[in-house]
Short mmCIF file of C-alpha atoms in Angstrom, two decimals:
data_model
loop_
_atom_site.label_atom_id
_atom_site.label_comp_id
_atom_site.label_asym_id
_atom_site.label_seq_id
_atom_site.Cartn_x
_atom_site.Cartn_y
_atom_site.Cartn_z
CA MET A 1 0.00 0.00 0.00
CA SER A 2 2.79 2.42 0.83
CA VAL A 3 4.47 1.68 -2.51
CA ILE A 4 1.31 2.74 -4.30
CA CYS A 5 1.22 5.95 -2.25
CA LEU A 6 4.89 6.61 -3.08
CA ILE A 7 4.23 6.09 -6.79
CA ALA A 8 1.22 8.42 -6.62
CA LEU A 9 3.22 11.15 -4.85
CA LEU A 10 6.12 10.87 -7.30
CA SER A 11 3.69 11.00 -10.23
CA ALA A 12 1.92 14.03 -8.79
CA SER A 13 5.25 15.75 -8.28
CA GLU A 14 6.28 15.15 -11.90
CA ILE A 15 2.93 16.19 -13.33
CA LEU A 16 2.65 19.33 -11.21
CA SER A 17 6.23 20.37 -11.94
CA ALA A 18 5.34 20.56 -15.63
CA SER A 19 2.21 22.63 -15.06
CA SER A 20 1.60 26.25 -14.15
CA CYS A 21 0.33 25.17 -10.69
CA TRP A 22 3.86 24.47 -9.45
CA HIS A 23 4.90 26.51 -6.42
CA ARG A 24 7.82 26.31 -4.03
CA ARG A 25 5.47 25.55 -1.13
CA LEU A 26 3.87 22.67 -3.03
CA SER A 27 7.31 21.29 -3.80
CA THR A 28 8.22 21.44 -0.11
CA VAL A 29 5.03 19.68 0.97
CA LEU A 30 5.50 16.89 -1.56
CA ASN A 31 9.16 16.46 -0.60
CA ILE A 32 8.22 16.21 3.08
CA ALA A 33 5.99 13.27 2.16
CA ILE A 34 8.24 11.67 -0.48
CA VAL A 35 11.69 11.67 1.15
CA PRO A 36 10.83 9.51 4.20
CA MET A 37 8.89 7.09 2.02
CA VAL A 38 11.81 6.69 -0.38
CA LEU A 39 14.23 6.10 2.50
CA THR A 40 11.90 3.51 4.01
CA PHE A 41 11.49 1.82 0.64
CA PHE A 42 15.26 1.48 0.21
CA LEU A 43 15.67 0.18 3.76
CA ILE A 44 13.01 -2.49 3.16
CA VAL A 45 14.57 -3.50 -0.17
CA GLY A 46 18.03 -3.65 1.44
CA TYR A 47 16.71 -5.78 4.29
CA LYS A 48 14.97 -8.19 1.88
CA VAL A 49 18.10 -8.48 -0.29
CA GLY A 50 20.20 -9.15 2.79
CA GLU A 51 17.67 -11.75 3.90
CA VAL A 52 17.87 -13.55 0.55
CA ILE A 53 21.67 -13.40 0.39
CA GLY A 54 22.00 -14.57 3.99
CA SER A 55 19.93 -17.70 3.55
#
């Protein structure tokens, strides 16, 4: 579920950056939501890869 949310936020960021609705405040709000989700995603992927390599 969180991966779907991350994809939606990244898509919204890309779409809005190409439109006239893009503002610095909107960029900040989206980054506040995106950055922790990306870090968590990479930590989960790293853990799963380590789990597979370890067994």
